[in-house]
Amino acid sequence: MTDATSAGVELLSCLNRLELRFDSAATLVASDAHDDPATLEWGCRAVLPLWEPDDEEAVADNARLLTPGISLAQTSRGERQELTILAMSGLTLDLWRIGNVYESLDSRDADYEHFAPLFDKSGDLGLHSDLEECLVSGDQVVIIDRVRIAPTWRGLGGVGRLLIGRLLRWVAGHAAIVATHPYPIDIPVGERNDDARVAQEKAAVQGTWQSLGFEPFREDVWVMQPHLSAHDDAVGRLEMAFARHL
């Protein structure tokens, strides 16, 4: 067994220790488009708590997990250290209550402007007419802005996809659609003029989302339709693949 394979097996043995954490915020009263109470900003993480260092074995195990690349961030919760393995953030729009979708998206950072094609004022609840059938499963649009996973957890058969699927069960409970804009965000800004590299890595990112039941919609926006079974089936297959580690 190679060192890389051994490290992967050790990480997978930690899967059943992961915890899912959520933070969200919405205003009570609107003061401008950005503060529309019908928009919820959220962030969620998959966190690996370290063992209490009360014996040599726990200390050694913690030391292995504190090596570079295994976490995105290291934080403390009381006396316990924990590692952030995956982080995902985005926005949820309540179509019944939102005042102006376009103003709300435009008032945020440029990333959210990519999602304008999802909406059309002439459509039911302002959703694009090609997506209206999705309203059978809810009246919210969940936008995934960013997803990051620690480098060492990549290439282990879909750990990131499994965690995204588990997180979406909580984030997208009343969603008509879930949307994302697949892009290789890890490419340094100064290297994004390398069109061939960007295209190659963009295709890889899109393939990841496609394997979770997302499909291309308009202008590089990809959507998952919760009323269809593609996403649930994909997550189910991942759960079966990782069953011995869960």
JSON list of C-alpha atoms in Angstrom, two decimals:
[
{"chain": "A", "resi": 1, "resn": "MET", "atom": "CA", "xyz": [0.00, 0.00, 0.00]},
{"chain": "A", "resi": 2, "resn": "THR", "atom": "CA", "xyz": [1.48, 3.37, -1.02]},
{"chain": "A", "resi": 3, "resn": "ASP", "atom": "CA", "xyz": [1.78, 6.27, 1.41]},
{"chain": "A", "resi": 4, "resn": "ALA", "atom": "CA", "xyz": [-0.97, 8.13, -0.48]},
{"chain": "A", "resi": 5, "resn": "THR", "atom": "CA", "xyz": [-3.30, 5.13, -0.34]},
{"chain": "A", "resi": 6, "resn": "SER", "atom": "CA", "xyz": [-2.59, 4.60, 3.34]},
{"chain": "A", "resi": 7, "resn": "ALA", "atom": "CA", "xyz": [-3.30, 8.27, 4.08]},
{"chain": "A", "resi": 8, "resn": "GLY", "atom": "CA", "xyz": [-6.60, 8.02, 2.18]},
{"chain": "A", "resi": 9, "resn": "VAL", "atom": "CA", "xyz": [-7.69, 4.96, 4.16]},
{"chain": "A", "resi": 10, "resn": "GLU", "atom": "CA", "xyz": [-6.87, 6.74, 7.42]},
{"chain": "A", "resi": 11, "resn": "LEU", "atom": "CA", "xyz": [-8.94, 9.75, 6.41]},
{"chain": "A", "resi": 12, "resn": "LEU", "atom": "CA", "xyz": [-11.90, 7.62, 5.39]},
{"chain": "A", "resi": 13, "resn": "SER", "atom": "CA", "xyz": [-11.83, 5.99, 8.81]},
{"chain": "A", "resi": 14, "resn": "CYS", "atom": "CA", "xyz": [-12.60, 9.47, 10.22]},
{"chain": "A", "resi": 15, "resn": "LEU", "atom": "CA", "xyz": [-15.79, 9.93, 8.19]},
{"chain": "A", "resi": 16, "resn": "ASN", "atom": "CA", "xyz": [-18.07, 8.73, 10.98]},
{"chain": "A", "resi": 17, "resn": "ARG", "atom": "CA", "xyz": [-16.61, 11.44, 13.26]},
{"chain": "A", "resi": 18, "resn": "LEU", "atom": "CA", "xyz": [-17.58, 14.35, 10.99]},
{"chain": "A", "resi": 19, "resn": "GLU", "atom": "CA", "xyz": [-20.18, 16.84, 12.15]},
{"chain": "A", "resi": 20, "resn": "LEU", "atom": "CA", "xyz": [-22.28, 19.17, 9.99]},
{"chain": "A", "resi": 21, "resn": "ARG", "atom": "CA", "xyz": [-22.50, 22.80, 11.10]},
{"chain": "A", "resi": 22, "resn": "PHE", "atom": "CA", "xyz": [-24.80, 25.55, 9.82]},
{"chain": "A", "resi": 23, "resn": "ASP", "atom": "CA", "xyz": [-24.94, 29.34, 10.10]},
{"chain": "A", "resi": 24, "resn": "SER", "atom": "CA", "xyz": [-27.54, 31.59, 8.47]},
{"chain": "A", "resi": 25, "resn": "ALA", "atom": "CA", "xyz": [-28.80, 35.15, 8.65]},
{"chain": "A", "resi": 26, "resn": "ALA", "atom": "CA", "xyz": [-31.72, 37.16, 7.31]},
{"chain": "A", "resi": 27, "resn": "THR", "atom": "CA", "xyz": [-32.88, 40.66, 8.20]},
{"chain": "A", "resi": 28, "resn": "LEU", "atom": "CA", "xyz": [-36.18, 41.33, 9.92]},
{"chain": "A", "resi": 29, "resn": "VAL", "atom": "CA", "xyz": [-36.94, 44.51, 7.97]},
{"chain": "A", "resi": 30, "resn": "ALA", "atom": "CA", "xyz": [-35.72, 45.59, 4.53]},
{"chain": "A", "resi": 31, "resn": "SER", "atom": "CA", "xyz": [-33.60, 48.73, 4.32]},
{"chain": "A", "resi": 32, "resn": "ASP", "atom": "CA", "xyz": [-32.37, 48.08, 0.77]},
{"chain": "A", "resi": 33, "resn": "ALA", "atom": "CA", "xyz": [-32.30, 45.28, -1.82]},
{"chain": "A", "resi": 34, "resn": "HIS", "atom": "CA", "xyz": [-29.41, 43.55, -0.07]},
{"chain": "A", "resi": 35, "resn": "ASP", "atom": "CA", "xyz": [-31.39, 43.40, 3.18]},
{"chain": "A", "resi": 36, "resn": "ASP", "atom": "CA", "xyz": [-34.56, 41.86, 1.72]},
{"chain": "A", "resi": 37, "resn": "PRO", "atom": "CA", "xyz": [-35.99, 39.65, 4.52]},
{"chain": "A", "resi": 38, "resn": "ALA", "atom": "CA", "xyz": [-36.93, 37.11, 1.84]},
{"chain": "A", "resi": 39, "resn": "THR", "atom": "CA", "xyz": [-33.24, 36.30, 1.30]},
{"chain": "A", "resi": 40, "resn": "LEU", "atom": "CA", "xyz": [-31.27, 34.07, 3.65]},
{"chain": "A", "resi": 41, "resn": "GLU", "atom": "CA", "xyz": [-27.48, 34.02, 3.56]},
{"chain": "A", "resi": 42, "resn": "TRP", "atom": "CA", "xyz": [-26.11, 30.72, 4.79]},
{"chain": "A", "resi": 43, "resn": "GLY", "atom": "CA", "xyz": [-22.89, 28.85, 5.28]},
{"chain": "A", "resi": 44, "resn": "CYS", "atom": "CA", "xyz": [-22.26, 25.28, 6.32]},
{"chain": "A", "resi": 45, "resn": "ARG", "atom": "CA", "xyz": [-19.24, 23.17, 7.14]},
{"chain": "A", "resi": 46, "resn": "ALA", "atom": "CA", "xyz": [-18.22, 19.59, 7.63]},
{"chain": "A", "resi": 47, "resn": "VAL", "atom": "CA", "xyz": [-16.07, 19.54, 10.77]},
{"chain": "A", "resi": 48, "resn": "LEU", "atom": "CA", "xyz": [-13.77, 16.88, 12.19]},
{"chain": "A", "resi": 49, "resn": "PRO", "atom": "CA", "xyz": [-13.37, 17.21, 15.98]},
{"chain": "A", "resi": 50, "resn": "LEU", "atom": "CA", "xyz": [-10.01, 16.05, 17.27]},
{"chain": "A", "resi": 51, "resn": "TRP", "atom": "CA", "xyz": [-9.69, 13.61, 20.15]},
{"chain": "A", "resi": 52, "resn": "GLU", "atom": "CA", "xyz": [-9.15, 14.90, 23.65]},
{"chain": "A", "resi": 53, "resn": "PRO", "atom": "CA", "xyz": [-5.36, 14.59, 24.07]},
{"chain": "A", "resi": 54, "resn": "ASP", "atom": "CA", "xyz": [-5.57, 12.39, 27.16]},
{"chain": "A", "resi": 55, "resn": "ASP", "atom": "CA", "xyz": [-3.24, 9.61, 26.00]},
{"chain": "A", "resi": 56, "resn": "GLU", "atom": "CA", "xyz": [-0.33, 9.09, 23.61]},
{"chain": "A", "resi": 57, "resn": "GLU", "atom": "CA", "xyz": [-2.48, 7.43, 20.96]},
{"chain": "A", "resi": 58, "resn": "ALA", "atom": "CA", "xyz": [-4.88, 10.39, 20.81]},
{"chain": "A", "resi": 59, "resn": "VAL", "atom": "CA", "xyz": [-1.99, 12.84, 20.65]},
{"chain": "A", "resi": 60, "resn": "ALA", "atom": "CA", "xyz": [-0.40, 10.90, 17.78]},
{"chain": "A", "resi": 61, "resn": "ASP", "atom": "CA", "xyz": [-3.72, 10.66, 15.91]},
{"chain": "A", "resi": 62, "resn": "ASN", "atom": "CA", "xyz": [-4.28, 14.41, 16.28]},
{"chain": "A", "resi": 63, "resn": "ALA", "atom": "CA", "xyz": [-0.77, 15.13, 15.05]},
{"chain": "A", "resi": 64, "resn": "ARG", "atom": "CA", "xyz": [-1.40, 13.14, 11.85]},
{"chain": "A", "resi": 65, "resn": "LEU", "atom": "CA", "xyz": [-4.57, 15.13, 11.20]},
{"chain": "A", "resi": 66, "resn": "LEU", "atom": "CA", "xyz": [-2.86, 18.47, 11.75]},
{"chain": "A", "resi": 67, "resn": "THR", "atom": "CA", "xyz": [-0.60, 18.05, 8.73]},
{"chain": "A", "resi": 68, "resn": "PRO", "atom": "CA", "xyz": [-1.00, 20.60, 5.89]},
{"chain": "A", "resi": 69, "resn": "GLY", "atom": "CA", "xyz": [-3.77, 19.95, 3.38]},
{"chain": "A", "resi": 70, "resn": "ILE", "atom": "CA", "xyz": [-6.05, 17.92, 5.64]},
{"chain": "A", "resi": 71, "resn": "SER", "atom": "CA", "xyz": [-8.17, 20.92, 6.67]},
{"chain": "A", "resi": 72, "resn": "LEU", "atom": "CA", "xyz": [-9.26, 24.29, 5.35]},
{"chain": "A", "resi": 73, "resn": "ALA", "atom": "CA", "xyz": [-9.11, 25.80, 8.84]},
{"chain": "A", "resi": 74, "resn": "GLN", "atom": "CA", "xyz": [-8.32, 24.84, 12.42]},
{"chain": "A", "resi": 75, "resn": "THR", "atom": "CA", "xyz": [-10.47, 26.28, 15.20]},
{"chain": "A", "resi": 76, "resn": "SER", "atom": "CA", "xyz": [-11.14, 25.69, 18.88]},
{"chain": "A", "resi": 77, "resn": "ARG", "atom": "CA", "xyz": [-14.48, 25.01, 20.50]},
{"chain": "A", "resi": 78, "resn": "GLY", "atom": "CA", "xyz": [-13.93, 25.28, 24.18]},
{"chain": "A", "resi": 79, "resn": "GLU", "atom": "CA", "xyz": [-11.00, 23.01, 24.95]},
{"chain": "A", "resi": 80, "resn": "ARG", "atom": "CA", "xyz": [-11.52, 20.92, 21.85]},
{"chain": "A", "resi": 81, "resn": "GLN", "atom": "CA", "xyz": [-9.79, 21.54, 18.53]},
{"chain": "A", "resi": 82, "resn": "GLU", "atom": "CA", "xyz": [-11.64, 20.89, 15.28]},
{"chain": "A", "resi": 83, "resn": "LEU", "atom": "CA", "xyz": [-10.81, 20.88, 11.60]},
{"chain": "A", "resi": 84, "resn": "THR", "atom": "CA", "xyz": [-13.00, 22.24, 8.80]},
{"chain": "A", "resi": 85, "resn": "ILE", "atom": "CA", "xyz": [-12.92, 19.68, 5.99]},
{"chain": "A", "resi": 86, "resn": "LEU", "atom": "CA", "xyz": [-15.48, 21.22, 3.63]},
{"chain": "A", "resi": 87, "resn": "ALA", "atom": "CA", "xyz": [-17.16, 24.63, 3.50]},
{"chain": "A", "resi": 88, "resn": "MET", "atom": "CA", "xyz": [-20.18, 25.62, 1.41]},
{"chain": "A", "resi": 89, "resn": "SER", "atom": "CA", "xyz": [-21.96, 28.99, 1.26]},
{"chain": "A", "resi": 90, "resn": "GLY", "atom": "CA", "xyz": [-24.82, 30.52, -0.62]},
{"chain": "A", "resi": 91, "resn": "LEU", "atom": "CA", "xyz": [-28.19, 32.23, -0.63]},
{"chain": "A", "resi": 92, "resn": "THR", "atom": "CA", "xyz": [-31.80, 31.10, -0.36]},
{"chain": "A", "resi": 93, "resn": "LEU", "atom": "CA", "xyz": [-34.55, 33.18, -2.01]},
{"chain": "A", "resi": 94, "resn": "ASP", "atom": "CA", "xyz": [-38.17, 32.91, -0.93]},
{"chain": "A", "resi": 95, "resn": "LEU", "atom": "CA", "xyz": [-40.06, 33.43, -4.20]},
{"chain": "A", "resi": 96, "resn": "TRP", "atom": "CA", "xyz": [-43.37, 34.15, -2.46]},
{"chain": "A", "resi": 97, "resn": "ARG", "atom": "CA", "xyz": [-42.01, 37.07, -0.48]},
{"chain": "A", "resi": 98, "resn": "ILE", "atom": "CA", "xyz": [-39.05, 38.53, -2.34]},
{"chain": "A", "resi": 99, "resn": "GLY", "atom": "CA", "xyz": [-39.52, 42.04, -3.70]},
{"chain": "A", "resi": 100, "resn": "ASN", "atom": "CA", "xyz": [-37.14, 42.19, -6.66]},
{"chain": "A", "resi": 101, "resn": "VAL", "atom": "CA", "xyz": [-34.92, 39.22, -7.40]},
{"chain": "A", "resi": 102, "resn": "TYR", "atom": "CA", "xyz": [-32.66, 41.09, -9.82]},
{"chain": "A", "resi": 103, "resn": "GLU", "atom": "CA", "xyz": [-31.99, 43.95, -7.41]},
{"chain": "A", "resi": 104, "resn": "SER", "atom": "CA", "xyz": [-31.28, 41.53, -4.61]},
{"chain": "A", "resi": 105, "resn": "LEU", "atom": "CA", "xyz": [-28.73, 39.60, -6.69]},
{"chain": "A", "resi": 106, "resn": "ASP", "atom": "CA", "xyz": [-27.19, 42.75, -8.15]},
{"chain": "A", "resi": 107, "resn": "SER", "atom": "CA", "xyz": [-26.68, 44.26, -4.68]},
{"chain": "A", "resi": 108, "resn": "ARG", "atom": "CA", "xyz": [-24.37, 41.40, -3.70]},
{"chain": "A", "resi": 109, "resn": "ASP", "atom": "CA", "xyz": [-20.96, 40.42, -5.01]},
{"chain": "A", "resi": 110, "resn": "ALA", "atom": "CA", "xyz": [-20.49, 39.69, -8.70]},
{"chain": "A", "resi": 111, "resn": "ASP", "atom": "CA", "xyz": [-20.79, 35.92, -8.19]},
{"chain": "A", "resi": 112, "resn": "TYR", "atom": "CA", "xyz": [-24.56, 36.19, -7.74]},
{"chain": "A", "resi": 113, "resn": "GLU", "atom": "CA", "xyz": [-25.08, 38.04, -11.01]},
{"chain": "A", "resi": 114, "resn": "HIS", "atom": "CA", "xyz": [-24.42, 34.73, -12.77]},
{"chain": "A", "resi": 115, "resn": "PHE", "atom": "CA", "xyz": [-27.77, 33.43, -11.49]},
{"chain": "A", "resi": 116, "resn": "ALA", "atom": "CA", "xyz": [-30.00, 36.04, -13.15]},
{"chain": "A", "resi": 117, "resn": "PRO", "atom": "CA", "xyz": [-30.93, 33.61, -16.00]},
{"chain": "A", "resi": 118, "resn": "LEU", "atom": "CA", "xyz": [-32.92, 31.54, -13.48]},
{"chain": "A", "resi": 119, "resn": "PHE", "atom": "CA", "xyz": [-35.55, 34.25, -13.29]},
{"chain": "A", "resi": 120, "resn": "ASP", "atom": "CA", "xyz": [-38.04, 35.90, -15.59]},
{"chain": "A", "resi": 121, "resn": "LYS", "atom": "CA", "xyz": [-40.70, 38.39, -14.48]},
{"chain": "A", "resi": 122, "resn": "SER", "atom": "CA", "xyz": [-43.26, 36.77, -16.77]},
{"chain": "A", "resi": 123, "resn": "GLY", "atom": "CA", "xyz": [-42.85, 33.35, -15.14]},
{"chain": "A", "resi": 124, "resn": "ASP", "atom": "CA", "xyz": [-44.77, 31.92, -12.19]},
{"chain": "A", "resi": 125, "resn": "LEU", "atom": "CA", "xyz": [-43.36, 33.53, -8.98]},
{"chain": "A", "resi": 126, "resn": "GLY", "atom": "CA", "xyz": [-40.74, 35.16, -11.18]},
{"chain": "A", "resi": 127, "resn": "LEU", "atom": "CA", "xyz": [-39.04, 31.86, -11.99]},
{"chain": "A", "resi": 128, "resn": "HIS", "atom": "CA", "xyz": [-37.99, 31.20, -15.60]},
{"chain": "A", "resi": 129, "resn": "SER", "atom": "CA", "xyz": [-40.82, 29.45, -17.45]},
{"chain": "A", "resi": 130, "resn": "ASP", "atom": "CA", "xyz": [-38.55, 26.50, -18.28]},
{"chain": "A", "resi": 131, "resn": "LEU", "atom": "CA", "xyz": [-38.26, 25.83, -14.54]},
{"chain": "A", "resi": 132, "resn": "GLU", "atom": "CA", "xyz": [-41.86, 26.38, -13.46]},
{"chain": "A", "resi": 133, "resn": "GLU", "atom": "CA", "xyz": [-42.54, 22.66, -13.11]},
{"chain": "A", "resi": 134, "resn": "CYS", "atom": "CA", "xyz": [-40.00, 22.65, -10.27]},
{"chain": "A", "resi": 135, "resn": "LEU", "atom": "CA", "xyz": [-42.43, 24.63, -8.11]},
{"chain": "A", "resi": 136, "resn": "VAL", "atom": "CA", "xyz": [-44.15, 21.35, -7.26]},
{"chain": "A", "resi": 137, "resn": "SER", "atom": "CA", "xyz": [-41.36, 20.67, -4.76]},
{"chain": "A", "resi": 138, "resn": "GLY", "atom": "CA", "xyz": [-41.15, 24.09, -3.09]},
{"chain": "A", "resi": 139, "resn": "ASP", "atom": "CA", "xyz": [-41.09, 27.85, -3.49]},
{"chain": "A", "resi": 140, "resn": "GLN", "atom": "CA", "xyz": [-37.47, 28.64, -2.71]},
{"chain": "A", "resi": 141, "resn": "VAL", "atom": "CA", "xyz": [-34.41, 28.95, -4.92]},
{"chain": "A", "resi": 142, "resn": "VAL", "atom": "CA", "xyz": [-31.20, 27.77, -3.28]},
{"chain": "A", "resi": 143, "resn": "ILE", "atom": "CA", "xyz": [-28.04, 29.23, -4.80]},
{"chain": "A", "resi": 144, "resn": "ILE", "atom": "CA", "xyz": [-24.72, 27.57, -4.03]},
{"chain": "A", "resi": 145, "resn": "ASP", "atom": "CA", "xyz": [-22.05, 30.22, -4.34]},
{"chain": "A", "resi": 146, "resn": "ARG", "atom": "CA", "xyz": [-18.85, 28.52, -3.15]},
{"chain": "A", "resi": 147, "resn": "VAL", "atom": "CA", "xyz": [-17.78, 25.04, -2.16]},
{"chain": "A", "resi": 148, "resn": "ARG", "atom": "CA", "xyz": [-14.27, 24.21, -0.99]},
{"chain": "A", "resi": 149, "resn": "ILE", "atom": "CA", "xyz": [-12.83, 20.94, 0.27]},
{"chain": "A", "resi": 150, "resn": "ALA", "atom": "CA", "xyz": [-9.42, 20.44, 1.84]},
{"chain": "A", "resi": 151, "resn": "PRO", "atom": "CA", "xyz": [-6.93, 19.13, -0.76]},
{"chain": "A", "resi": 152, "resn": "THR", "atom": "CA", "xyz": [-6.08, 15.84, 0.95]},
{"chain": "A", "resi": 153, "resn": "TRP", "atom": "CA", "xyz": [-9.74, 14.76, 0.93]},
{"chain": "A", "resi": 154, "resn": "ARG", "atom": "CA", "xyz": [-9.97, 15.04, -2.85]},
{"chain": "A", "resi": 155, "resn": "GLY", "atom": "CA", "xyz": [-9.68, 11.95, -5.00]},
{"chain": "A", "resi": 156, "resn": "LEU", "atom": "CA", "xyz": [-11.05, 9.60, -2.33]},
{"chain": "A", "resi": 157, "resn": "GLY", "atom": "CA", "xyz": [-14.01, 8.41, -4.35]},
{"chain": "A", "resi": 158, "resn": "GLY", "atom": "CA", "xyz": [-16.44, 11.26, -3.76]},
{"chain": "A", "resi": 159, "resn": "VAL", "atom": "CA", "xyz": [-16.16, 12.39, -0.13]},
{"chain": "A", "resi": 160, "resn": "GLY", "atom": "CA", "xyz": [-16.86, 15.98, -1.17]},
{"chain": "A", "resi": 161, "resn": "ARG", "atom": "CA", "xyz": [-19.93, 14.97, -3.15]},
{"chain": "A", "resi": 162, "resn": "LEU", "atom": "CA", "xyz": [-21.21, 12.89, -0.24]},
{"chain": "A", "resi": 163, "resn": "LEU", "atom": "CA", "xyz": [-20.85, 15.84, 2.14]},
{"chain": "A", "resi": 164, "resn": "ILE", "atom": "CA", "xyz": [-22.53, 18.24, -0.30]},
{"chain": "A", "resi": 165, "resn": "GLY", "atom": "CA", "xyz": [-25.44, 15.81, -0.63]},
{"chain": "A", "resi": 166, "resn": "ARG", "atom": "CA", "xyz": [-25.83, 15.47, 3.13]},
{"chain": "A", "resi": 167, "resn": "LEU", "atom": "CA", "xyz": [-25.66, 19.24, 3.63]},
{"chain": "A", "resi": 168, "resn": "LEU", "atom": "CA", "xyz": [-28.23, 19.89, 0.91]},
{"chain": "A", "resi": 169, "resn": "ARG", "atom": "CA", "xyz": [-30.73, 17.71, 2.73]},
{"chain": "A", "resi": 170, "resn": "TRP", "atom": "CA", "xyz": [-30.87, 20.46, 5.35]},
{"chain": "A", "resi": 171, "resn": "VAL", "atom": "CA", "xyz": [-30.24, 23.52, 3.19]},
{"chain": "A", "resi": 172, "resn": "ALA", "atom": "CA", "xyz": [-32.64, 22.66, 0.34]},
{"chain": "A", "resi": 173, "resn": "GLY", "atom": "CA", "xyz": [-35.63, 21.22, 2.18]},
{"chain": "A", "resi": 174, "resn": "HIS", "atom": "CA", "xyz": [-38.18, 23.57, 0.55]},
{"chain": "A", "resi": 175, "resn": "ALA", "atom": "CA", "xyz": [-36.36, 24.25, -2.69]},
{"chain": "A", "resi": 176, "resn": "ALA", "atom": "CA", "xyz": [-37.96, 24.43, -6.11]},
{"chain": "A", "resi": 177, "resn": "ILE", "atom": "CA", "xyz": [-34.47, 24.33, -7.59]},
{"chain": "A", "resi": 178, "resn": "VAL", "atom": "CA", "xyz": [-30.87, 24.32, -6.41]},
{"chain": "A", "resi": 179, "resn": "ALA", "atom": "CA", "xyz": [-28.43, 26.18, -8.63]},
{"chain": "A", "resi": 180, "resn": "THR", "atom": "CA", "xyz": [-24.69, 26.59, -8.89]},
{"chain": "A", "resi": 181, "resn": "HIS", "atom": "CA", "xyz": [-22.15, 28.13, -11.26]},
{"chain": "A", "resi": 182, "resn": "PRO", "atom": "CA", "xyz": [-19.35, 25.57, -11.61]},
{"chain": "A", "resi": 183, "resn": "TYR", "atom": "CA", "xyz": [-15.96, 27.23, -11.85]},
{"chain": "A", "resi": 184, "resn": "PRO", "atom": "CA", "xyz": [-12.46, 26.16, -10.75]},
{"chain": "A", "resi": 185, "resn": "ILE", "atom": "CA", "xyz": [-12.09, 28.80, -8.01]},
{"chain": "A", "resi": 186, "resn": "ASP", "atom": "CA", "xyz": [-8.73, 27.39, -6.89]},
{"chain": "A", "resi": 187, "resn": "ILE", "atom": "CA", "xyz": [-6.99, 28.70, -10.03]},
{"chain": "A", "resi": 188, "resn": "PRO", "atom": "CA", "xyz": [-5.05, 31.82, -8.97]},
{"chain": "A", "resi": 189, "resn": "VAL", "atom": "CA", "xyz": [-6.47, 35.02, -10.47]},
{"chain": "A", "resi": 190, "resn": "GLY", "atom": "CA", "xyz": [-3.21, 35.71, -12.28]},
{"chain": "A", "resi": 191, "resn": "GLU", "atom": "CA", "xyz": [-3.40, 32.35, -14.09]},
{"chain": "A", "resi": 192, "resn": "ARG", "atom": "CA", "xyz": [-6.99, 32.58, -15.30]},
{"chain": "A", "resi": 193, "resn": "ASN", "atom": "CA", "xyz": [-5.92, 33.85, -18.71]},
{"chain": "A", "resi": 194, "resn": "ASP", "atom": "CA", "xyz": [-4.74, 30.32, -19.53]},
{"chain": "A", "resi": 195, "resn": "ASP", "atom": "CA", "xyz": [-7.86, 29.37, -21.49]},
{"chain": "A", "resi": 196, "resn": "ALA", "atom": "CA", "xyz": [-6.87, 25.73, -21.99]},
{"chain": "A", "resi": 197, "resn": "ARG", "atom": "CA", "xyz": [-6.27, 25.17, -18.29]},
{"chain": "A", "resi": 198, "resn": "VAL", "atom": "CA", "xyz": [-9.45, 26.96, -17.28]},
{"chain": "A", "resi": 199, "resn": "ALA", "atom": "CA", "xyz": [-11.50, 24.91, -19.78]},
{"chain": "A", "resi": 200, "resn": "GLN", "atom": "CA", "xyz": [-10.02, 21.64, -18.57]},
{"chain": "A", "resi": 201, "resn": "GLU", "atom": "CA", "xyz": [-10.53, 22.34, -14.89]},
{"chain": "A", "resi": 202, "resn": "LYS", "atom": "CA", "xyz": [-13.96, 23.85, -15.50]},
{"chain": "A", "resi": 203, "resn": "ALA", "atom": "CA", "xyz": [-15.04, 20.65, -17.25]},
{"chain": "A", "resi": 204, "resn": "ALA", "atom": "CA", "xyz": [-13.83, 18.65, -14.25]},
{"chain": "A", "resi": 205, "resn": "VAL", "atom": "CA", "xyz": [-15.84, 20.82, -11.84]},
{"chain": "A", "resi": 206, "resn": "GLN", "atom": "CA", "xyz": [-18.93, 20.56, -14.03]},
{"chain": "A", "resi": 207, "resn": "GLY", "atom": "CA", "xyz": [-18.52, 16.78, -14.10]},
{"chain": "A", "resi": 208, "resn": "THR", "atom": "CA", "xyz": [-18.57, 16.74, -10.31]},
{"chain": "A", "resi": 209, "resn": "TRP", "atom": "CA", "xyz": [-21.88, 18.58, -10.19]},
{"chain": "A", "resi": 210, "resn": "GLN", "atom": "CA", "xyz": [-23.31, 16.49, -13.01]},
{"chain": "A", "resi": 211, "resn": "SER", "atom": "CA", "xyz": [-22.59, 13.36, -10.98]},
{"chain": "A", "resi": 212, "resn": "LEU", "atom": "CA", "xyz": [-24.82, 14.86, -8.25]},
{"chain": "A", "resi": 213, "resn": "GLY", "atom": "CA", "xyz": [-27.79, 15.24, -10.59]},
{"chain": "A", "resi": 214, "resn": "PHE", "atom": "CA", "xyz": [-27.16, 18.82, -11.70]},
{"chain": "A", "resi": 215, "resn": "GLU", "atom": "CA", "xyz": [-27.76, 19.76, -15.33]},
{"chain": "A", "resi": 216, "resn": "PRO", "atom": "CA", "xyz": [-26.73, 22.79, -17.44]},
{"chain": "A", "resi": 217, "resn": "PHE", "atom": "CA", "xyz": [-29.44, 25.43, -17.75]},
{"chain": "A", "resi": 218, "resn": "ARG", "atom": "CA", "xyz": [-28.31, 28.78, -19.15]},
{"chain": "A", "resi": 219, "resn": "GLU", "atom": "CA", "xyz": [-24.99, 30.63, -19.38]},
{"chain": "A", "resi": 220, "resn": "ASP", "atom": "CA", "xyz": [-22.96, 28.19, -17.26]},
{"chain": "A", "resi": 221, "resn": "VAL", "atom": "CA", "xyz": [-25.64, 27.99, -14.56]},
{"chain": "A", "resi": 222, "resn": "TRP", "atom": "CA", "xyz": [-26.36, 24.40, -13.54]},
{"chain": "A", "resi": 223, "resn": "VAL", "atom": "CA", "xyz": [-29.52, 23.33, -11.71]},
{"chain": "A", "resi": 224, "resn": "MET", "atom": "CA", "xyz": [-30.70, 20.40, -9.66]},
{"chain": "A", "resi": 225, "resn": "GLN", "atom": "CA", "xyz": [-34.43, 19.78, -9.67]},
{"chain": "A", "resi": 226, "resn": "PRO", "atom": "CA", "xyz": [-35.48, 18.27, -6.31]},
{"chain": "A", "resi": 227, "resn": "HIS", "atom": "CA", "xyz": [-38.75, 16.90, -7.68]},
{"chain": "A", "resi": 228, "resn": "LEU", "atom": "CA", "xyz": [-36.71, 14.52, -9.86]},
{"chain": "A", "resi": 229, "resn": "SER", "atom": "CA", "xyz": [-34.84, 11.54, -8.40]},
{"chain": "A", "resi": 230, "resn": "ALA", "atom": "CA", "xyz": [-31.43, 12.11, -10.01]},
{"chain": "A", "resi": 231, "resn": "HIS", "atom": "CA", "xyz": [-29.86, 13.88, -7.03]},
{"chain": "A", "resi": 232, "resn": "ASP", "atom": "CA", "xyz": [-31.26, 11.55, -4.37]},
{"chain": "A", "resi": 233, "resn": "ASP", "atom": "CA", "xyz": [-30.20, 8.52, -6.41]},
{"chain": "A", "resi": 234, "resn": "ALA", "atom": "CA", "xyz": [-26.68, 9.91, -6.78]},
{"chain": "A", "resi": 235, "resn": "VAL", "atom": "CA", "xyz": [-26.34, 10.57, -3.05]},
{"chain": "A", "resi": 236, "resn": "GLY", "atom": "CA", "xyz": [-27.75, 7.12, -2.32]},
{"chain": "A", "resi": 237, "resn": "ARG", "atom": "CA", "xyz": [-25.04, 5.52, -4.46]},
{"chain": "A", "resi": 238, "resn": "LEU", "atom": "CA", "xyz": [-22.38, 7.49, -2.63]},
{"chain": "A", "resi": 239, "resn": "GLU", "atom": "CA", "xyz": [-23.76, 6.41, 0.71]},
{"chain": "A", "resi": 240, "resn": "MET", "atom": "CA", "xyz": [-23.61, 2.81, -0.38]},
{"chain": "A", "resi": 241, "resn": "ALA", "atom": "CA", "xyz": [-20.02, 3.25, -1.60]},
{"chain": "A", "resi": 242, "resn": "PHE", "atom": "CA", "xyz": [-18.94, 4.70, 1.75]},
{"chain": "A", "resi": 243, "resn": "ALA", "atom": "CA", "xyz": [-21.23, 2.54, 3.92]},
{"chain": "A", "resi": 244, "resn": "ARG", "atom": "CA", "xyz": [-18.38, 0.70, 5.67]},
{"chain": "A", "resi": 245, "resn": "HIS", "atom": "CA", "xyz": [-16.93, 4.04, 6.79]},
{"chain": "A", "resi": 246, "resn": "LEU", "atom": "CA", "xyz": [-20.19, 5.58, 8.03]}
]
